[in-house]
Short mmCIF file of C-alpha atoms in Angstrom, two decimals:
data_model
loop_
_atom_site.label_atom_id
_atom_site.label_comp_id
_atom_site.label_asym_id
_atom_site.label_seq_id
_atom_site.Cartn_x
_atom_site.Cartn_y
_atom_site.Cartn_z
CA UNK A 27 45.16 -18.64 -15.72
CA UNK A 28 48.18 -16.74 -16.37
CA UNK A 29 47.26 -12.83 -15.13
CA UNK A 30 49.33 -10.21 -17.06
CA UNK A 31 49.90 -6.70 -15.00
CA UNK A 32 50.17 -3.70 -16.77
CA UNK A 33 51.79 -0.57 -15.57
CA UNK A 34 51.08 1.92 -15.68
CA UNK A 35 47.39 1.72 -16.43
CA UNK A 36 47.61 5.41 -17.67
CA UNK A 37 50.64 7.22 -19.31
CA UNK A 38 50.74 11.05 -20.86
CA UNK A 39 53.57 12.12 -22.82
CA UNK A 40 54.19 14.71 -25.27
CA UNK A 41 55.48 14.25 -28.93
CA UNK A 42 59.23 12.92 -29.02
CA UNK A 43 59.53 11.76 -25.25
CA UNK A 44 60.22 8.42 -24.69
CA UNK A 45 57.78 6.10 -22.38
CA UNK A 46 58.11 2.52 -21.35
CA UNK A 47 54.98 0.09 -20.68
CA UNK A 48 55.73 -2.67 -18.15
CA UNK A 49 53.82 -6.19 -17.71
CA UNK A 50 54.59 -8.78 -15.54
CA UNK A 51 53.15 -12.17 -15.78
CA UNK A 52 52.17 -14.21 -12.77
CA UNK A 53 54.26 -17.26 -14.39
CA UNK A 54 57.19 -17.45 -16.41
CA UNK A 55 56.39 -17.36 -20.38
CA UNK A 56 59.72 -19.44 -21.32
CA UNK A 57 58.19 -22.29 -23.26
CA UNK A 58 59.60 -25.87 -23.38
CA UNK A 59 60.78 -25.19 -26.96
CA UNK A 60 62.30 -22.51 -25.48
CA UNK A 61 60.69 -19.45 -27.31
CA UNK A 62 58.80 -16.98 -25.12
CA UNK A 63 55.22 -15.98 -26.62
CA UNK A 64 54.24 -12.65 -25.24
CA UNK A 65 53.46 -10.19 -27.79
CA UNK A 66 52.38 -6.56 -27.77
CA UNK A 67 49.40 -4.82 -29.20
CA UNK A 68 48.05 -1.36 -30.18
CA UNK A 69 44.34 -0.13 -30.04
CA UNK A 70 43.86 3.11 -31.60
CA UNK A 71 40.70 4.67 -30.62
CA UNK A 72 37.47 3.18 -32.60
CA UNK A 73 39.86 0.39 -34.19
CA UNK A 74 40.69 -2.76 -34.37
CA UNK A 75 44.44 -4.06 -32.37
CA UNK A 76 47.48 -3.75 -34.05
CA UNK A 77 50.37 -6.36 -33.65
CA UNK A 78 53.34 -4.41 -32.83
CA UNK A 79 55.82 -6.76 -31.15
CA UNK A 80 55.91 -10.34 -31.15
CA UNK A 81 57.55 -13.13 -28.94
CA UNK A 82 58.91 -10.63 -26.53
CA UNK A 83 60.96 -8.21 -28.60
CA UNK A 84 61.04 -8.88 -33.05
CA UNK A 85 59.23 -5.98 -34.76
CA UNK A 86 55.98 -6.84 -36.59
CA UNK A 87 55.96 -6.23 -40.30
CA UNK A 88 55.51 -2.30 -41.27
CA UNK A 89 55.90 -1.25 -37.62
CA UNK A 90 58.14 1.75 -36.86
CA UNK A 91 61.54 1.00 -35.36
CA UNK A 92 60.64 3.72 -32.47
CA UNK A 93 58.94 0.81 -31.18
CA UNK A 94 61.02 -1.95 -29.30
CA UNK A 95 60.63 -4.68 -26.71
CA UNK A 96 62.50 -6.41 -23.97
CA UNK A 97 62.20 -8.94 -21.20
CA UNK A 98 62.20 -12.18 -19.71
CA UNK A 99 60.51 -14.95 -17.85
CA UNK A 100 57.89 -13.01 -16.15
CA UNK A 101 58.87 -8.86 -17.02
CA UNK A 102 58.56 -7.75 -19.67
CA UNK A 103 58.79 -4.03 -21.25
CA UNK A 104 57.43 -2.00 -24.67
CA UNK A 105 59.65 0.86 -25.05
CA UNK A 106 58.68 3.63 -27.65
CA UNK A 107 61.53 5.88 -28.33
CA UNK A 108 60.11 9.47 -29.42
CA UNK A 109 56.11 9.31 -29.29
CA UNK A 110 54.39 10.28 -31.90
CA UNK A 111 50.35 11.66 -32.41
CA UNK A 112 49.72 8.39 -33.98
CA UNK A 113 50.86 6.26 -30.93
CA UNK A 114 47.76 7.12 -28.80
CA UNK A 115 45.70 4.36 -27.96
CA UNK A 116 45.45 1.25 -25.60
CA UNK A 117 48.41 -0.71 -25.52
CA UNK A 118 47.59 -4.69 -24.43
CA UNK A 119 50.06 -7.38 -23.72
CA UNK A 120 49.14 -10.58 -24.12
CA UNK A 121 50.62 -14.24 -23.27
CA UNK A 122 50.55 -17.23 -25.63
CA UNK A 123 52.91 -19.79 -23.55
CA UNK A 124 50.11 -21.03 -21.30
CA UNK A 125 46.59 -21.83 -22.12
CA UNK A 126 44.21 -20.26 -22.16
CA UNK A 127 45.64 -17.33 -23.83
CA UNK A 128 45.66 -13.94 -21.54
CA UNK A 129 45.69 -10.35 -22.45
CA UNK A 130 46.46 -7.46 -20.00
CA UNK A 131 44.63 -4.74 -18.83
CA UNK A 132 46.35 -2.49 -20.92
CA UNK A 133 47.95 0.84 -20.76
CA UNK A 134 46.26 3.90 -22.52
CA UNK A 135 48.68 6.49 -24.01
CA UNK A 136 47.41 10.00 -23.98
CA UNK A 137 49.52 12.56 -25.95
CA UNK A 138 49.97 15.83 -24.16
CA UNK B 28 45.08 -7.82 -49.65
CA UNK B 29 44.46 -10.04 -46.45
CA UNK B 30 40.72 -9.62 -45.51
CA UNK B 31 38.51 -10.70 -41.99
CA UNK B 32 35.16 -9.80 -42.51
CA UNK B 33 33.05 -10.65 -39.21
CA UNK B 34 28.84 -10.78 -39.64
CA UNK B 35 26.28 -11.91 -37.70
CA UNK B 36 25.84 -9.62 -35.02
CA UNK B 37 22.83 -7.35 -33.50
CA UNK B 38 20.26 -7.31 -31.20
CA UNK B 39 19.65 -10.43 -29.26
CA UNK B 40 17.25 -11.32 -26.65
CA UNK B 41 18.85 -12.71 -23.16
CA UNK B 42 18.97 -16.81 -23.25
CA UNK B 43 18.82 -17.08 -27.37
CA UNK B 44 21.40 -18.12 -29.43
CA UNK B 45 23.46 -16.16 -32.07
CA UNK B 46 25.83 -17.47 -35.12
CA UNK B 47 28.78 -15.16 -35.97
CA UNK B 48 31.12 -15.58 -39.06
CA UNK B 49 34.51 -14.32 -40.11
CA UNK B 50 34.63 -14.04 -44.20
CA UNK B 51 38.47 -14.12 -44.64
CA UNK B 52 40.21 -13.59 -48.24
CA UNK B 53 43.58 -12.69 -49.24
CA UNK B 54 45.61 -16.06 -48.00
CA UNK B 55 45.25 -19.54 -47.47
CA UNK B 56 42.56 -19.66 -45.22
CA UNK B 57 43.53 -23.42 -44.76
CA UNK B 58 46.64 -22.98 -44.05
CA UNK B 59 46.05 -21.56 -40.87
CA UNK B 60 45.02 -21.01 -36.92
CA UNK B 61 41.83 -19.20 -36.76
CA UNK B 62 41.09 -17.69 -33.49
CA UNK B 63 38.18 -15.47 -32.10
CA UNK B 64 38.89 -12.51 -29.39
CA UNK B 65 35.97 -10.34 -28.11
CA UNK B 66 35.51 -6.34 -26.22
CA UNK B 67 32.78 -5.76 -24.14
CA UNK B 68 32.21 -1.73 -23.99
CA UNK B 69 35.11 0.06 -22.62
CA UNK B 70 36.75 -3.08 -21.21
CA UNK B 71 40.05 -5.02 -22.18
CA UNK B 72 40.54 -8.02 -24.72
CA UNK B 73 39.22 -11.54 -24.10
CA UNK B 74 40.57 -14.47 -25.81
CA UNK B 75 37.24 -16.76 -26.70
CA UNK B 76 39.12 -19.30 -28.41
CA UNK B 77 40.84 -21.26 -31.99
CA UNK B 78 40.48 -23.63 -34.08
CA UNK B 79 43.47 -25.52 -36.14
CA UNK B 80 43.94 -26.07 -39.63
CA UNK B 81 41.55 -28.85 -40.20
CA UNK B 82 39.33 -28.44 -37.09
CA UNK B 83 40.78 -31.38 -35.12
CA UNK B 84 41.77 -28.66 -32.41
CA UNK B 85 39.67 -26.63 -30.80
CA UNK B 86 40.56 -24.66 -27.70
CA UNK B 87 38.27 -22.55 -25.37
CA UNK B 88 38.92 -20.64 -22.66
CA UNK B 89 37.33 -22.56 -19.81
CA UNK B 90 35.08 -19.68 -18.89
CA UNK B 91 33.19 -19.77 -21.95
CA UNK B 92 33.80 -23.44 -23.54
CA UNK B 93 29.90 -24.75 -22.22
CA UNK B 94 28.19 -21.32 -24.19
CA UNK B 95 30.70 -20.85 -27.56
CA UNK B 96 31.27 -23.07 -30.34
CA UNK B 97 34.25 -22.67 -33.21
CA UNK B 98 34.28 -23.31 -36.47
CA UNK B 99 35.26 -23.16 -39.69
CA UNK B 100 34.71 -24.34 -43.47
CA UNK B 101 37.48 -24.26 -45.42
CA UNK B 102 35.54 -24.42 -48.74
CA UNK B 103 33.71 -21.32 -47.74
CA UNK B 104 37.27 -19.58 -46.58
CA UNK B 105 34.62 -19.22 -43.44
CA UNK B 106 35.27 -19.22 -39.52
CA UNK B 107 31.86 -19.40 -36.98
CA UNK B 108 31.32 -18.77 -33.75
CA UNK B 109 28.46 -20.39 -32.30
CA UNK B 110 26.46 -18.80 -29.39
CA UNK B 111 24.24 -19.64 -26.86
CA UNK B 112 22.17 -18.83 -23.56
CA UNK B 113 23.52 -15.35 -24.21
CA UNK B 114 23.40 -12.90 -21.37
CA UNK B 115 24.29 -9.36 -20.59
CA UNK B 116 28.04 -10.21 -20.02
CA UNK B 117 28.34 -10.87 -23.62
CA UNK B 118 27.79 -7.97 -25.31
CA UNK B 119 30.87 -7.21 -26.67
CA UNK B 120 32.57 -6.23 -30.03
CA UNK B 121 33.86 -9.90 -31.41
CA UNK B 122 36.82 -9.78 -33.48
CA UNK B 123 38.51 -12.97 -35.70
CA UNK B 124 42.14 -13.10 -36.06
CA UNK B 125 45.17 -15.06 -36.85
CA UNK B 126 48.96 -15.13 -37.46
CA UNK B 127 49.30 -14.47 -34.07
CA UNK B 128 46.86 -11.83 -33.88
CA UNK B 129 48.90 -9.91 -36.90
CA UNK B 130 45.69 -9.71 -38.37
CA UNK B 131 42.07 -8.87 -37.35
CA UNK B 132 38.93 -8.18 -39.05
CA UNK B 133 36.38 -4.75 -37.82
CA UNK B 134 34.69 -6.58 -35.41
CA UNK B 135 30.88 -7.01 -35.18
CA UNK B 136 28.93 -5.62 -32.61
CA UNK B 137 26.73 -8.03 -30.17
CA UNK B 138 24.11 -6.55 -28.19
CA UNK B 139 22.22 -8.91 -25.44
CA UNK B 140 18.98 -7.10 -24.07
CA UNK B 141 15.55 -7.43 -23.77
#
């Protein structure tokens, strides 16, 4: 199975900074048809995931453009540019190239 | 309004089986991948599995293919998750999703003890 690594596993930052989540995948996620499926989630506390980025860096519907992504082949990086309160949570990437599907071990985002 | 409505969990005794469904409303349920993703307490996500548009696909991860069973009806706009020899290592909050996990329903709770 593919294993996603997420650093780092813990991240505080205080309204407007900027943070960056990394995850590196133990194999490439470049697809034969080319397209790259590793998307990005966000679990706020006591709810469900949130799609916020998918196939590596093209915003989900409704999701604020603070939010981008970036990477390739096996790094990959969620960038959001000036936290806000409502970004705490778990943040999970997850690979769709290879089966059986794999999630990282996500990266919680405390707001100082 | 797109709608996953998961049911079916509770209390269940080690080594018995459980049936969960996913009510879904809102799109064209046959239209698309149906996939279920569980939580156990505290812990990450883990992908159980998904079903195509007409059940002719149905993939597992390998861990859990022998205990979980997917389906669907797409009369009943339904998706199932079948469950059995249950043990402590599957308590967990299950979710349903699709779209590429744009969408998920609450989640139901599953509880194995004696």
């Amino acid at each position: 199975d593919v294993v996603l690594t997420q650093t780092p596993p813990t991240l505080s930052a205080t309204i407007g900074q900027s943070v960056s989540i990394s995850c590196r995948s133990s194999q490439s996620l470049l697809d034969s048809d080319g397209d790259t499926y590793l998307n990005w989630l966000l679990q706020r506390p006591g709810q469900s995931p949130q799609l916020l980025i998918y196939s590596v860096s093209n915003l989900e519907s409704g999701v604020p453009n603070r939010f981008s992504g970036s990477g390739s082949e096996t790094d990959f990086t969620l960038k959001i540019s000036g936290v806000e309160a409502e970004d705490l949570g778990v943040y999970y990437c997850m690979q769709a190239t290879h089966a059986p599907l794999t999630f990282g071990s996500g990266t919680k985002l405390e707001i100082k | 309004e797109v709608k996953l409505v998961e049911s079916g969990g509770g209390l269940v005794q080690p080594g018995r089986s459980l049936k969960l469904s996913c009510a879904a409303s809102g799109f064209s349920f046959n239209d698309y991948w149906m996939g279920w993703v569980r939580q156990a307490p505290g812990k990450g996500l883990e992908w159980i599995g998904e079903i195509n548009q007409d059940s002719s696909t149905i993939n597992y991860t390998p861990s859990l293919k022998d205990k979980f069973t997917i389906s669907r009806d797409n009369a009943q706009n339904t998706l199932y998750l079948q469950m059995s020899k249950l043990g402590s290592e599957d308590t967990a909050i299950y979710y349903c999703a699709f779209n590429w996990f744009a969408y998920w329903g609450q989640g139901t709770l599953v509880t194995v003890s004696s």
